[in-house]
Coordinates of C-alpha atoms in Angstrom, one line a residue:
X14 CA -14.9 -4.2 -8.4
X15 CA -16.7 -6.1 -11.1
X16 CA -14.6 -8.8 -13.5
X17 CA -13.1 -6.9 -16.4
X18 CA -13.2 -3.3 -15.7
X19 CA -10.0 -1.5 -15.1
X20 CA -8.9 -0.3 -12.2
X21 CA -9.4 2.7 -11.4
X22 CA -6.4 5.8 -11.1
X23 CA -4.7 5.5 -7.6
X24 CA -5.4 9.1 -7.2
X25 CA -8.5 8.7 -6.3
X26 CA -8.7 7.0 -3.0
X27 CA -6.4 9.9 -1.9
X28 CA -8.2 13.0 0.1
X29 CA -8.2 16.2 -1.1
X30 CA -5.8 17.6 1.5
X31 CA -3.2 14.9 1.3
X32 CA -2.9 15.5 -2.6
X33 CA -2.4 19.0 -1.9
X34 CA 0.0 18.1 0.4
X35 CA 2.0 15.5 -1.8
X36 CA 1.9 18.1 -4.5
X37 CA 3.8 20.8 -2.2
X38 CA 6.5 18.0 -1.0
X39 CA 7.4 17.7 -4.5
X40 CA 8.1 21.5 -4.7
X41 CA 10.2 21.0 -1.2
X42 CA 12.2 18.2 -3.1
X43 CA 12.7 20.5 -6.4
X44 CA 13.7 23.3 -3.6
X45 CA 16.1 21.3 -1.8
X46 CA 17.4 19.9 -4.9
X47 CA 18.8 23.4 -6.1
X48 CA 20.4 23.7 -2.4
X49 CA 21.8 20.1 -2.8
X50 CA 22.7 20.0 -6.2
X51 CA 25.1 17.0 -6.7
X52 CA 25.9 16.2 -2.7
X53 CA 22.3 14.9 -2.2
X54 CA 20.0 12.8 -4.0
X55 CA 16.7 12.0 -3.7
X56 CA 15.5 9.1 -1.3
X57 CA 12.9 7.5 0.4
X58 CA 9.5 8.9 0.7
X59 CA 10.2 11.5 -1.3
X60 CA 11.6 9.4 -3.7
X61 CA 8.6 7.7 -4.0
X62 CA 6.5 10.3 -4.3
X63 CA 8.6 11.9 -7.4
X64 CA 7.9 8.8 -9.1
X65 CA 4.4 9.3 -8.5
X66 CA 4.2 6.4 -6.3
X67 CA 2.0 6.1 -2.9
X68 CA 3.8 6.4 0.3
X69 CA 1.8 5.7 3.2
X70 CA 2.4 7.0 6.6
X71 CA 5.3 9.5 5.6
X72 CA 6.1 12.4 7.2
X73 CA 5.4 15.3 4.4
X74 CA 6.2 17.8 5.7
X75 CA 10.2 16.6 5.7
X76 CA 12.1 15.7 2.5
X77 CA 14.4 12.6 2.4
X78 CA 17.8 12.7 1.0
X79 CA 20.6 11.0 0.9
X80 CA 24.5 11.9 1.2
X81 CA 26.2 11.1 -2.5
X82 CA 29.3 11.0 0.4
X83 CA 29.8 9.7 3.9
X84 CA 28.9 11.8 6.4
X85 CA 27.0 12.3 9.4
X86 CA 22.8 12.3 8.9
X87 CA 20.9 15.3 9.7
X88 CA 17.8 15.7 11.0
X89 CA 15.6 18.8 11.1
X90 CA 11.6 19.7 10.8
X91 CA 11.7 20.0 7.1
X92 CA 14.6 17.9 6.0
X93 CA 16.3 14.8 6.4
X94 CA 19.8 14.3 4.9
X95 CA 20.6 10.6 5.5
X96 CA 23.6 8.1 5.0
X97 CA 25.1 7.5 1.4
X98 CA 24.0 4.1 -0.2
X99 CA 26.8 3.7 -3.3
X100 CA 24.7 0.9 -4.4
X101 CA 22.0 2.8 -5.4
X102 CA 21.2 3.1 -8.9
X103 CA 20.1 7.4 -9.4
X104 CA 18.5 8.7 -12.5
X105 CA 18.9 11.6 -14.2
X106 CA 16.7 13.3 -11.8
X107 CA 18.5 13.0 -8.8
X108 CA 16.2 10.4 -7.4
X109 CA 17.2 6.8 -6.7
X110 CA 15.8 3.3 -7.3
X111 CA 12.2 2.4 -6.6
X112 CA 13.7 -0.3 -4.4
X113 CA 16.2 1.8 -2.6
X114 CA 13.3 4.5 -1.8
X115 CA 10.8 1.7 -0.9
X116 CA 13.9 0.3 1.6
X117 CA 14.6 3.8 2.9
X118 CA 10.5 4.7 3.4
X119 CA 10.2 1.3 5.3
X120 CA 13.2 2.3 7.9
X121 CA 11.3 5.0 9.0
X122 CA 7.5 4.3 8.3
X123 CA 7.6 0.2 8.7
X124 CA 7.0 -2.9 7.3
X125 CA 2.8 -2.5 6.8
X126 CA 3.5 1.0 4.6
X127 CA 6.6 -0.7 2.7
X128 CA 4.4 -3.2 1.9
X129 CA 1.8 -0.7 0.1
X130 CA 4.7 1.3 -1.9
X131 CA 6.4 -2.4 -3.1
X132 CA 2.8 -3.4 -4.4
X133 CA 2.5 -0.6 -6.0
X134 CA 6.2 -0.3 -7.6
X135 CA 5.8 -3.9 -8.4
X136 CA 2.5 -3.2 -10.5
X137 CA 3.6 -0.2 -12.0
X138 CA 7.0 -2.2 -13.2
X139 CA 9.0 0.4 -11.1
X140 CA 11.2 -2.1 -9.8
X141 CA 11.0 -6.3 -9.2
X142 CA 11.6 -8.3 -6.1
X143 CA 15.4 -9.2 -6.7
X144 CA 15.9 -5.3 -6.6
X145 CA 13.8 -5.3 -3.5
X146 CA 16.2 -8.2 -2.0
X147 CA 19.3 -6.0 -3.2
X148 CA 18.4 -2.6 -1.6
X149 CA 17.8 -4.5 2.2
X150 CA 21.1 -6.5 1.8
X151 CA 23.0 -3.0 1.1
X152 CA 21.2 -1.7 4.5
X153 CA 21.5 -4.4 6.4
X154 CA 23.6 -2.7 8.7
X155 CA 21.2 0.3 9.2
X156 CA 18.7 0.3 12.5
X157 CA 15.3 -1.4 11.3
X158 CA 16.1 -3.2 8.5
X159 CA 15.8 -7.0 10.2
X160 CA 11.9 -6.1 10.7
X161 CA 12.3 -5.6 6.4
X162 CA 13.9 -9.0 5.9
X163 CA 10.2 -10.9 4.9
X164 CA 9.1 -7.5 2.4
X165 CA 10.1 -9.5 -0.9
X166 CA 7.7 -12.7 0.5
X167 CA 5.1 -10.6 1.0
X168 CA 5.0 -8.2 -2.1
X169 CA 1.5 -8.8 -4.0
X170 CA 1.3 -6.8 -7.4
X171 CA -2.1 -7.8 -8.3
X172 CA -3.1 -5.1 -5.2
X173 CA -4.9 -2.3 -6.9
X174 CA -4.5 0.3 -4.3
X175 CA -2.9 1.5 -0.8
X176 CA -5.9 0.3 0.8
X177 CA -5.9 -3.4 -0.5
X178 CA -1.9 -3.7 0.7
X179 CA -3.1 -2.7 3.8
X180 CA -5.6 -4.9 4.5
X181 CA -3.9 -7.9 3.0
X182 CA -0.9 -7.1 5.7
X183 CA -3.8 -6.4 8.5
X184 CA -5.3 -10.0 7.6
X185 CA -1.8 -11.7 7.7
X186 CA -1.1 -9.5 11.2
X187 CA -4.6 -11.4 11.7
X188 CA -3.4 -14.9 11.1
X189 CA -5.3 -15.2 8.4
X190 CA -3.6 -16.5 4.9
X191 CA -5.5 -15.1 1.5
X192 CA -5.9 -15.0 -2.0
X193 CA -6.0 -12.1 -3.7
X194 CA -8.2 -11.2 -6.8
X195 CA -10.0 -14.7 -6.9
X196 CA -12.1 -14.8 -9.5
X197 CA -16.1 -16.0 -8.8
X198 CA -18.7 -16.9 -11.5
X199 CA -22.1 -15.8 -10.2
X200 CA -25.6 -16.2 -12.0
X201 CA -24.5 -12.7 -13.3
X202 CA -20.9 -13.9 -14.4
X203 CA -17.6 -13.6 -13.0
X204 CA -16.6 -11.6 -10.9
X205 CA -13.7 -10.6 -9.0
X206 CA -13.2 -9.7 -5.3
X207 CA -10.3 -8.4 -3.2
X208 CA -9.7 -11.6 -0.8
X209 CA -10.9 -14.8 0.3
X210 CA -9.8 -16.5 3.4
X211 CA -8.1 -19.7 2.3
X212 CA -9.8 -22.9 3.7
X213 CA -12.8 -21.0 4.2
X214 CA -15.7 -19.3 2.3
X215 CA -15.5 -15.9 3.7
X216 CA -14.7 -12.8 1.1
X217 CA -13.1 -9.8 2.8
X218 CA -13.6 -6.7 0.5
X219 CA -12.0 -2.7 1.1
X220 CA -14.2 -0.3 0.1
X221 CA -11.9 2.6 -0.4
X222 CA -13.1 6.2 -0.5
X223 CA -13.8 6.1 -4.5
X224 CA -16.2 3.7 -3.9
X225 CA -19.2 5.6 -1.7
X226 CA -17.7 9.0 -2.8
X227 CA -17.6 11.7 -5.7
X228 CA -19.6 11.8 -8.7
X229 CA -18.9 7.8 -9.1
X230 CA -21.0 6.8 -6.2
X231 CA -24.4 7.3 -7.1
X232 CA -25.9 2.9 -7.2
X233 CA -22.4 1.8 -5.6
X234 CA -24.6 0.6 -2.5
X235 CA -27.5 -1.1 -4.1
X236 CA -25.0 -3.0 -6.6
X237 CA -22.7 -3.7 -3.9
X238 CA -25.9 -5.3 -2.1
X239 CA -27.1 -6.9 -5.1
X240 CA -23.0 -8.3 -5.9
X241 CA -22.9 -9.1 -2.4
X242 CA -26.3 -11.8 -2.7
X243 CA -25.0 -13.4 -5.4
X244 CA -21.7 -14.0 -3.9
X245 CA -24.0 -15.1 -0.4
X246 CA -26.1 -17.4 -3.1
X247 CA -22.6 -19.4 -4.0
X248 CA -22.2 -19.9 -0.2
X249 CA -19.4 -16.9 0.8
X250 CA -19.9 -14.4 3.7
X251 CA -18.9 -11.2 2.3
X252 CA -16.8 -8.8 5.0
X253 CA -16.2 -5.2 4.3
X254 CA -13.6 -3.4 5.5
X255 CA -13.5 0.5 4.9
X256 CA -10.3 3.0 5.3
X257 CA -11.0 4.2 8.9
X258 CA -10.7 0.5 9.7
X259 CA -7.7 -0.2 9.2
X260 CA -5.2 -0.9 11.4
X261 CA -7.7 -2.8 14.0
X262 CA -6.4 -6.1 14.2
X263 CA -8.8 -7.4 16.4
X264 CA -12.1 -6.1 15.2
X265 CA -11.0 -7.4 11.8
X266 CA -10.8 -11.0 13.8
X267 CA -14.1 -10.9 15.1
X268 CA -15.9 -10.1 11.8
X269 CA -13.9 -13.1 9.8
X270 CA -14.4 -15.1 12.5
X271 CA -18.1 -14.3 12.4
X272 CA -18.5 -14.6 9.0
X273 CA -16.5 -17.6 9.1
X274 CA -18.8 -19.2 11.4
X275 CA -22.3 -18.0 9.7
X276 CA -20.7 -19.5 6.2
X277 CA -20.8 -22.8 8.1
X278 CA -24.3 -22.5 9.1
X279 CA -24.9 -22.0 5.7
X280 CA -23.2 -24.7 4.3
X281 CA -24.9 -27.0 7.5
X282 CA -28.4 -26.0 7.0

């Protein structure tokens, strides 16, 4: 992504199929709603997802609620009723905190697809990272949560998509510490890319699907050539990553490593 431009809608590095499939979630939610009208509210990934943020690795075809009472949590195919958090703040809706559904999400889906939803609610001013602190101390006694404990440490909001939050957790999984949206002045002007390896001079990039795909694409892999010799010129190795990527921890060592390594030779030469 160049310096300057905006980023683009989130909605757009999301298939086809898994928008449709997010849209008819939300009509589940507004279905169970009307069966669970004031003994459920509106939790987790579902939660999310009414608030029209991303929620990675969630099982859409099953609503989250929760209890507005103790009781016993209920699982079945298309629903799951879980435990009563009286901490939680609910709107008007019937859907709670961004930090509570983040929190609930992560207790089923993990720490790697918290991580994405928390960027996200972070940028989006959905919630902040005391909240986020709050909402794991109120379920600290629920199975999971310890693997939660380092979420508000590791919450970026300068990630501009799923894919980015991903990565940057993949890297760290990687033992490899970043920063994120570093700014580079090239013999074109500034520019801005996803990551660069601190103490080295190696650039890791995701190209999500917006980037090669849809009526956008056409010159998005000659400029990304031409971006990537300037940034080459200024002595970086530039590593792209693309969606079916990640997740492989150890094929993403190799290429930093590589890259790492051929940025050296550079720099020796």
């Amino acid at each position: 992504m160049t310096a300057g431009s905006a980023p683009d809608p989130p909605e757009l590095e999301v298939p086809e199929p898994i928008r449709r499939a997010e849209a008819l979630h939300r009509l589940m939610v507004r279905s169970y709603q009307v069966e669970y009208a004031r003994r459920a509210v509106v939790t987790g990934h579902s939660a999310l997802l009414m608030m029209g943020l991303p929620a990675h690795g969630a099982r859409l075809g099953q609503v989250s609620l929760a209890r507005t009472r103790p009781g016993r949590t209920r699982a079945a195919k298309t629903l799951l009723l879980g435990p009563h958090d009286p901490g939680a703040t609910v709107s008007e809706a019937g859907v709670v905190d961004a930090a509570t559904a983040v929190v609930e999400h992560g207790l089923r889906a993990g720490m790697r697809s918290a991580l994405a939803s928390s960027d996200q609610a972070l940028r989006a001013g959905s919630t902040d990272v005391a909240a986020l602190r709050e909402a794991i101390a109120r379920a600290r006694n629920r199975t999971g949560v310890p693997a939660l404990h380092a979420l508000p440490s590791l919450v970026d909001p300068v990630a501009e998509s799923v894919g980015e939050s991903l990565l940057r957790f993949d890297l760290m999984m990687a033992g490899f510490a970043v920063e994120s949206q570093v700014r580079l002045t090239t013999r074109s002007g500034a520019r801005r890319v996803d990551f660069v390896i601190k103490g080295t001079r190696v650039i890791v990039e995701f190209d999500g699907l917006k980037k090669f795909a849809g009526p956008r694409s056409s010159g998005a892999v000659p400029a990304t050539f031409a971006r990537d010799a300037e940034l080459i010129e200024l002595g970086y190795q530039v590593v792209h990553v693309f969606w079916n990527e990640l997740g492989d921890i150890k094929l993403l060592q190799r290429r930093v490593m590589s890259a790492h390594r051929a940025s050296a030779r550079a720099v020796g030469a």
